PDB file of C-alpha atoms in Angstrom:
ATOM      1  CA  MET M 580      20.344  23.765  70.088  1.00  0.00           C
ATOM      2  CA  ARG M 581      21.665  27.098  68.924  1.00  0.00           C
ATOM      3  CA  VAL M 582      21.094  28.123  65.318  1.00  0.00           C
ATOM      4  CA  ARG M 583      23.841  29.797  63.556  1.00  0.00           C
ATOM      5  CA  PRO M 584      22.791  33.257  61.884  1.00  0.00           C
ATOM      6  CA  GLY M 585      24.792  32.504  58.837  1.00  0.00           C
ATOM      7  CA  TRP M 586      22.991  29.368  58.205  1.00  0.00           C
ATOM      8  CA  VAL M 587      19.721  31.111  58.633  1.00  0.00           C
ATOM      9  CA  LEU M 588      20.747  33.707  56.106  1.00  0.00           C
ATOM     10  CA  LYS M 589      21.918  31.107  53.597  1.00  0.00           C
ATOM     11  CA  THR M 590      18.608  29.308  53.890  1.00  0.00           C
ATOM     12  CA  ALA M 591      16.557  32.422  53.408  1.00  0.00           C
ATOM     13  CA  LEU M 592      18.554  33.535  50.352  1.00  0.00           C
ATOM     14  CA  LEU M 593      18.201  29.936  48.787  1.00  0.00           C
ATOM     15  CA  PHE M 594      14.560  30.077  49.565  1.00  0.00           C
ATOM     16  CA  GLY M 595      14.244  33.479  48.009  1.00  0.00           C
ATOM     17  CA  LEU M 596      16.148  32.339  44.821  1.00  0.00           C
ATOM     18  CA  ILE M 597      14.032  29.162  44.452  1.00  0.00           C
ATOM     19  CA  VAL M 598      10.871  31.331  44.703  1.00  0.00           C
ATOM     20  CA  ALA M 599      12.298  34.091  42.363  1.00  0.00           C
ATOM     21  CA  ASN M 600      13.311  31.538  39.708  1.00  0.00           C
ATOM     22  CA  TYR M 601       9.796  29.865  39.928  1.00  0.00           C
ATOM     23  CA  ASP M 602       8.090  33.354  39.503  1.00  0.00           C
ATOM     24  CA  ALA M 603      10.213  34.239  36.507  1.00  0.00           C
ATOM     25  CA  ILE M 604       9.390  31.301  34.325  1.00  0.00           C
ATOM     26  CA  PRO M 605       7.549  32.531  31.239  1.00  0.00           C
ATOM     27  CA  SER M 606       3.861  31.728  30.977  1.00  0.00           C
ATOM     28  CA  SER M 607       3.615  31.873  27.124  1.00  0.00           C
ATOM     29  CA  ASN M 608       5.654  32.315  23.864  1.00  0.00           C
ATOM     30  CA  THR M 609       3.006  34.268  21.993  1.00  0.00           C
ATOM     31  CA  ARG M 610       0.462  37.151  22.221  1.00  0.00           C
ATOM     32  CA  LEU M 611      -2.314  35.089  20.566  1.00  0.00           C
ATOM     33  CA  THR M 612      -5.671  35.193  22.473  1.00  0.00           C
ATOM     34  CA  HIS M 613      -7.125  32.483  20.336  1.00  0.00           C
ATOM     35  CA  PHE M 614      -5.712  28.975  19.713  1.00  0.00           C
ATOM     36  CA  ASP M 615      -6.258  26.016  17.452  1.00  0.00           C
ATOM     37  CA  THR M 616      -6.700  23.835  20.624  1.00  0.00           C
ATOM     38  CA  LEU M 617      -6.682  23.562  24.294  1.00  0.00           C
ATOM     39  CA  ILE M 618      -4.629  20.843  25.985  1.00  0.00           C
ATOM     40  CA  VAL M 619      -5.776  19.895  29.402  1.00  0.00           C
ATOM     41  CA  LEU M 620      -3.236  18.111  31.334  1.00  0.00           C
ATOM     42  CA  GLY M 621      -4.036  14.894  32.975  1.00  0.00           C
ATOM     43  CA  THR M 622      -3.776  13.819  36.719  1.00  0.00           C
ATOM     44  CA  PRO M 623      -5.037  10.623  38.226  1.00  0.00           C
ATOM     45  CA  CYS M 624      -8.750   9.618  38.588  1.00  0.00           C
ATOM     46  CA  THR M 625     -10.043   8.221  41.695  1.00  0.00           C
ATOM     47  CA  MET M 626      -9.982   4.487  42.560  1.00  0.00           C
ATOM     48  CA  GLU M 627     -13.648   4.603  41.402  1.00  0.00           C
ATOM     49  CA  GLY M 628     -12.842   5.998  37.982  1.00  0.00           C
ATOM     50  CA  ARG M 629     -14.131   9.451  38.716  1.00  0.00           C
ATOM     51  CA  PRO M 630     -12.151  12.817  38.393  1.00  0.00           C
ATOM     52  CA  THR M 631     -10.139  13.747  41.454  1.00  0.00           C
ATOM     53  CA  PRO M 632     -10.706  17.309  42.785  1.00  0.00           C
ATOM     54  CA  GLU M 633      -7.526  18.776  40.665  1.00  0.00           C
ATOM     55  CA  GLN M 634      -8.667  16.892  37.625  1.00  0.00           C
ATOM     56  CA  ARG M 635     -12.063  18.123  37.895  1.00  0.00           C
ATOM     57  CA  GLU M 636     -10.967  21.616  38.142  1.00  0.00           C
ATOM     58  CA  ARG M 637      -8.583  21.363  35.189  1.00  0.00           C
ATOM     59  CA  VAL M 638     -11.433  20.173  33.036  1.00  0.00           C
ATOM     60  CA  LEU M 639     -13.826  22.748  34.156  1.00  0.00           C
ATOM     61  CA  GLU M 640     -11.371  25.336  33.254  1.00  0.00           C
ATOM     62  CA  GLY M 641     -10.888  23.848  29.983  1.00  0.00           C
ATOM     63  CA  VAL M 642     -14.619  23.934  29.513  1.00  0.00           C
ATOM     64  CA  ARG M 643     -14.969  27.531  30.537  1.00  0.00           C
ATOM     65  CA  GLU M 644     -12.112  28.362  27.999  1.00  0.00           C
ATOM     66  CA  TRP M 645     -13.840  26.464  25.175  1.00  0.00           C
ATOM     67  CA  ARG M 646     -17.182  28.249  26.049  1.00  0.00           C
ATOM     68  CA  ALA M 647     -15.450  31.585  25.892  1.00  0.00           C
ATOM     69  CA  GLY M 648     -14.191  30.767  22.348  1.00  0.00           C
ATOM     70  CA  VAL M 649     -10.541  30.568  23.216  1.00  0.00           C
ATOM     71  CA  ALA M 650     -10.309  27.398  21.118  1.00  0.00           C
ATOM     72  CA  PRO M 651     -12.929  25.254  19.189  1.00  0.00           C
ATOM     73  CA  ARG M 652     -11.637  21.973  20.746  1.00  0.00           C
ATOM     74  CA  MET M 653      -9.685  20.384  23.554  1.00  0.00           C
ATOM     75  CA  ILE M 654      -7.142  17.576  23.888  1.00  0.00           C
ATOM     76  CA  VAL M 655      -7.626  15.776  27.185  1.00  0.00           C
ATOM     77  CA  THR M 656      -4.181  14.005  27.870  1.00  0.00           C
ATOM     78  CA  GLY M 657      -3.229  11.184  30.201  1.00  0.00           C
ATOM     79  CA  ALA M 658      -2.964   7.390  30.435  1.00  0.00           C
ATOM     80  CA  ALA M 659      -3.684   4.895  33.241  1.00  0.00           C
ATOM     81  CA  ALA M 660      -0.629   6.357  34.928  1.00  0.00           C
ATOM     82  CA  HIS M 661      -1.431   5.642  38.555  1.00  0.00           C
ATOM     83  CA  ASN M 662      -4.255   3.269  38.602  1.00  0.00           C
ATOM     84  CA  ARG M 663      -6.262   1.024  36.063  1.00  0.00           C
ATOM     85  CA  PHE M 664      -8.410   4.198  34.849  1.00  0.00           C
ATOM     86  CA  VAL M 665      -7.301   6.159  31.935  1.00  0.00           C
ATOM     87  CA  GLU M 666      -7.204   9.836  32.912  1.00  0.00           C
ATOM     88  CA  ALA M 667      -8.190  11.060  29.530  1.00  0.00           C
ATOM     89  CA  ASP M 668     -11.364   8.791  29.631  1.00  0.00           C
ATOM     90  CA  CYS M 669     -12.438  10.444  32.865  1.00  0.00           C
ATOM     91  CA  MET M 670     -11.736  13.761  31.728  1.00  0.00           C
ATOM     92  CA  LYS M 671     -13.674  13.660  28.374  1.00  0.00           C
ATOM     93  CA  HIS M 672     -16.554  12.174  30.256  1.00  0.00           C
ATOM     94  CA  LEU M 673     -16.837  15.182  32.465  1.00  0.00           C
ATOM     95  CA  ALA M 674     -16.305  17.702  29.591  1.00  0.00           C
ATOM     96  CA  VAL M 675     -19.090  16.103  27.703  1.00  0.00           C
ATOM     97  CA  GLU M 676     -21.077  16.139  30.815  1.00  0.00           C
ATOM     98  CA  GLN M 677     -20.531  19.972  30.877  1.00  0.00           C
ATOM     99  CA  GLY M 678     -21.825  20.369  27.409  1.00  0.00           C
ATOM    100  CA  VAL M 679     -18.793  20.063  25.122  1.00  0.00           C
ATOM    101  CA  PRO M 680     -19.631  17.990  22.056  1.00  0.00           C
ATOM    102  CA  ALA M 681     -17.802  14.584  22.105  1.00  0.00           C
ATOM    103  CA  GLU M 682     -16.287  15.362  18.754  1.00  0.00           C
ATOM    104  CA  ASP M 683     -14.603  18.556  20.116  1.00  0.00           C
ATOM    105  CA  VAL M 684     -12.861  16.565  22.907  1.00  0.00           C
ATOM    106  CA  ILE M 685      -9.982  14.583  21.804  1.00  0.00           C
ATOM    107  CA  GLU M 686      -8.475  11.826  23.837  1.00  0.00           C
ATOM    108  CA  GLU M 687      -4.637  11.409  24.234  1.00  0.00           C
ATOM    109  CA  ASN M 688      -4.353   8.160  26.181  1.00  0.00           C
ATOM    110  CA  GLN M 689      -0.703   7.285  26.122  1.00  0.00           C
ATOM    111  CA  ALA M 690       1.131   9.803  28.416  1.00  0.00           C
ATOM    112  CA  MET M 691       2.425   8.754  31.653  1.00  0.00           C
ATOM    113  CA  ASP M 692       3.694  12.020  32.794  1.00  0.00           C
ATOM    114  CA  THR M 693       3.763  15.906  31.932  1.00  0.00           C
ATOM    115  CA  ILE M 694       6.554  15.637  29.460  1.00  0.00           C
ATOM    116  CA  GLN M 695       4.689  12.888  27.666  1.00  0.00           C
ATOM    117  CA  ASN M 696       1.490  14.862  27.808  1.00  0.00           C
ATOM    118  CA  ILE M 697       3.008  17.573  25.596  1.00  0.00           C
ATOM    119  CA  TRP M 698       4.796  15.154  23.462  1.00  0.00           C
ATOM    120  CA  PHE M 699       1.714  13.091  22.488  1.00  0.00           C
ATOM    121  CA  SER M 700      -0.530  16.026  22.279  1.00  0.00           C
ATOM    122  CA  HIS M 701       1.830  17.723  19.958  1.00  0.00           C
ATOM    123  CA  ILE M 702       1.625  14.591  17.736  1.00  0.00           C
ATOM    124  CA  LEU M 703      -2.057  15.015  17.614  1.00  0.00           C
ATOM    125  CA  MET M 704      -1.656  18.816  16.780  1.00  0.00           C
ATOM    126  CA  GLU M 705       0.863  17.999  13.904  1.00  0.00           C
ATOM    127  CA  LYS M 706      -1.597  15.368  12.554  1.00  0.00           C
ATOM    128  CA  HIS M 707      -4.334  17.935  12.296  1.00  0.00           C
ATOM    129  CA  GLY M 708      -2.213  20.802  11.315  1.00  0.00           C
ATOM    130  CA  TRP M 709      -2.733  22.820  14.478  1.00  0.00           C
ATOM    131  CA  ARG M 710       0.013  25.404  15.305  1.00  0.00           C
ATOM    132  CA  SER M 711      -1.119  26.849  18.767  1.00  0.00           C
ATOM    133  CA  ALA M 712      -2.553  25.624  21.947  1.00  0.00           C
ATOM    134  CA  GLU M 713      -3.523  27.075  25.409  1.00  0.00           C
ATOM    135  CA  VAL M 714      -2.399  24.579  28.003  1.00  0.00           C
ATOM    136  CA  VAL M 715      -4.522  24.148  31.178  1.00  0.00           C
ATOM    137  CA  SER M 716      -3.402  22.730  34.289  1.00  0.00           C
ATOM    138  CA  SER M 717      -3.220  23.413  38.138  1.00  0.00           C
ATOM    139  CA  PRO M 718      -1.571  26.593  39.044  1.00  0.00           C
ATOM    140  CA  SER M 719       1.521  25.194  40.713  1.00  0.00           C
ATOM    141  CA  HIS M 720       2.039  22.932  37.675  1.00  0.00           C
ATOM    142  CA  LEU M 721       2.188  25.520  35.032  1.00  0.00           C
ATOM    143  CA  PRO M 722       5.763  26.909  35.446  1.00  0.00           C
ATOM    144  CA  ARG M 723       7.279  23.292  35.076  1.00  0.00           C
ATOM    145  CA  THR M 724       4.882  22.666  32.126  1.00  0.00           C
ATOM    146  CA  ALA M 725       6.232  25.896  30.645  1.00  0.00           C
ATOM    147  CA  LEU M 726       9.775  24.601  30.902  1.00  0.00           C
ATOM    148  CA  ILE M 727       8.739  21.742  28.895  1.00  0.00           C
ATOM    149  CA  LEU M 728       6.847  23.788  26.295  1.00  0.00           C
ATOM    150  CA  GLU M 729       9.865  25.811  25.697  1.00  0.00           C
ATOM    151  CA  HIS M 730      11.307  22.883  23.762  1.00  0.00           C
ATOM    152  CA  TYR M 731       8.602  23.274  21.291  1.00  0.00           C
ATOM    153  CA  ARG M 732       8.064  25.717  18.253  1.00  0.00           C
ATOM    154  CA  PHE M 733       4.287  26.006  18.292  1.00  0.00           C
ATOM    155  CA  ALA M 734       2.692  29.011  19.807  1.00  0.00           C
ATOM    156  CA  TRP M 735       1.510  28.310  23.479  1.00  0.00           C
ATOM    157  CA  ARG M 736       0.336  30.061  26.592  1.00  0.00           C
ATOM    158  CA  THR M 737      -0.639  28.512  29.909  1.00  0.00           C
ATOM    159  CA  ARG M 738      -3.850  28.779  31.785  1.00  0.00           C
ATOM    160  CA  ALA M 739      -4.472  28.168  35.455  1.00  0.00           C
ATOM    161  CA  ALA M 740      -7.331  26.174  36.697  1.00  0.00           C
ATOM    162  CA  ARG M 741      -8.951  27.006  40.082  1.00  0.00           C
ATOM    163  CA  TRP M 742      -7.837  25.128  43.136  1.00  0.00           C
ATOM    164  CA  PRO M 743     -10.297  22.752  44.417  1.00  0.00           C
ATOM    165  CA  PRO M 744     -12.513  24.231  47.306  1.00  0.00           C
ATOM    166  CA  GLU M 745     -11.652  21.012  49.302  1.00  0.00           C
ATOM    167  CA  TYR M 746      -7.920  22.044  49.478  1.00  0.00           C
ATOM    168  CA  THR M 747      -6.634  23.717  52.468  1.00  0.00           C
ATOM    169  CA  ARG M 748      -3.988  26.720  52.229  1.00  0.00           C
ATOM    170  CA  GLU M 749      -1.559  24.426  53.853  1.00  0.00           C
ATOM    171  CA  HIS M 750      -2.022  21.665  51.168  1.00  0.00           C
ATOM    172  CA  VAL M 751      -1.745  24.125  48.427  1.00  0.00           C
ATOM    173  CA  GLY M 752       1.445  25.611  49.958  1.00  0.00           C
ATOM    174  CA  ARG M 753       2.983  22.211  50.193  1.00  0.00           C
ATOM    175  CA  ILE M 754       2.015  21.399  46.442  1.00  0.00           C
ATOM    176  CA  PHE M 755       3.613  24.921  45.381  1.00  0.00           C
ATOM    177  CA  TRP M 756       6.932  24.233  47.286  1.00  0.00           C
ATOM    178  CA  GLY M 757       7.297  20.907  45.850  1.00  0.00           C
ATOM    179  CA  GLU M 758       6.813  22.298  42.190  1.00  0.00           C
ATOM    180  CA  MET M 759       9.159  25.228  42.995  1.00  0.00           C
ATOM    181  CA  LYS M 760      11.994  22.768  44.209  1.00  0.00           C
ATOM    182  CA  GLN M 761      11.411  20.642  40.936  1.00  0.00           C
ATOM    183  CA  CYS M 762      11.591  23.753  38.735  1.00  0.00           C
ATOM    184  CA  TRP M 763      14.918  24.747  40.466  1.00  0.00           C
ATOM    185  CA  ALA M 764      16.445  21.484  39.973  1.00  0.00           C
ATOM    186  CA  ILE M 765      15.353  21.558  36.233  1.00  0.00           C
ATOM    187  CA  GLN M 766      16.776  24.839  35.684  1.00  0.00           C
ATOM    188  CA  GLN M 767      20.032  24.008  37.417  1.00  0.00           C
ATOM    189  CA  HIS M 768      20.648  20.711  35.880  1.00  0.00           C
ATOM    190  CA  GLY M 769      18.258  20.328  33.056  1.00  0.00           C
ATOM    191  CA  PHE M 770      15.793  17.455  32.361  1.00  0.00           C
ATOM    192  CA  GLY M 771      18.532  15.023  31.444  1.00  0.00           C
ATOM    193  CA  HIS M 772      18.086  12.799  28.342  1.00  0.00           C
ATOM    194  CA  ASN M 773      14.554  12.067  27.709  1.00  0.00           C
ATOM    195  CA  ARG M 774      13.170  10.423  24.595  1.00  0.00           C
ATOM    196  CA  TRP M 775       9.848  12.376  24.769  1.00  0.00           C
ATOM    197  CA  LEU M 776      11.620  15.822  25.144  1.00  0.00           C
ATOM    198  CA  PRO M 777      12.955  17.386  21.823  1.00  0.00           C
ATOM    199  CA  GLY M 778      16.546  18.582  22.258  1.00  0.00           C
ATOM    200  CA  SER M 779      17.108  16.848  25.626  1.00  0.00           C
TER     201      SER M 779
END
C-alpha cells in the first residue's frame, strides 16, 4: 500500500503540535520554594493492598520533599477507585514506614480521579488555612494535573516523582503519549461540565 506524502506530513505536524502543546503547559503559578503542604496524588494499590510501582515512587518523592523541608506535611489523596483498597491508606502507611510522623500525613479518601484529588485536597487546605501546595505525581501526569490546578487560586507547583525502575522505556513512552493526547483534547475542547472543577 502506497503512503501519500501529504498524509505523512499532516501526521507529523499533528504529532509535533501535540508534543509542543504538552511541553508548554505551565508547571507552577508561583515562585515559592516552600509550601504549606505537599499533595501526593493517588494511583491504584495492588490487589493485595500494597503500593503499585507508580504509587510507591510518588510517595517516596513526597517523603524526600518532606525531608528537604519543602513542606511540613503531606496530603495523600485517593479513594478505593479501582479495587477495594483505599489509595490514601496505602500511601500513608508507606510514608509512615519511611519515617514521616503519622500526624504529618493527612488522608483524603474520597477522590475517584485527578480532578477530585485536587478538589478534596483543596477542601482540606481551606479547612486548615493553607494557601500553597507542591503537588507530586508521575512525570507524565503533571501537565494534565496543572491544567486542573489552573482552575484554583492557591499557590502551586508540580513535582515529578521518579519512574519505577521496573518500567521499560517503551512502557513509559506509551504512558507519555496517552497523557499528551488527553492534554491536547482538554485544551481543544475543555474539561466539560464537572461539579468537582471550579469554573467548568
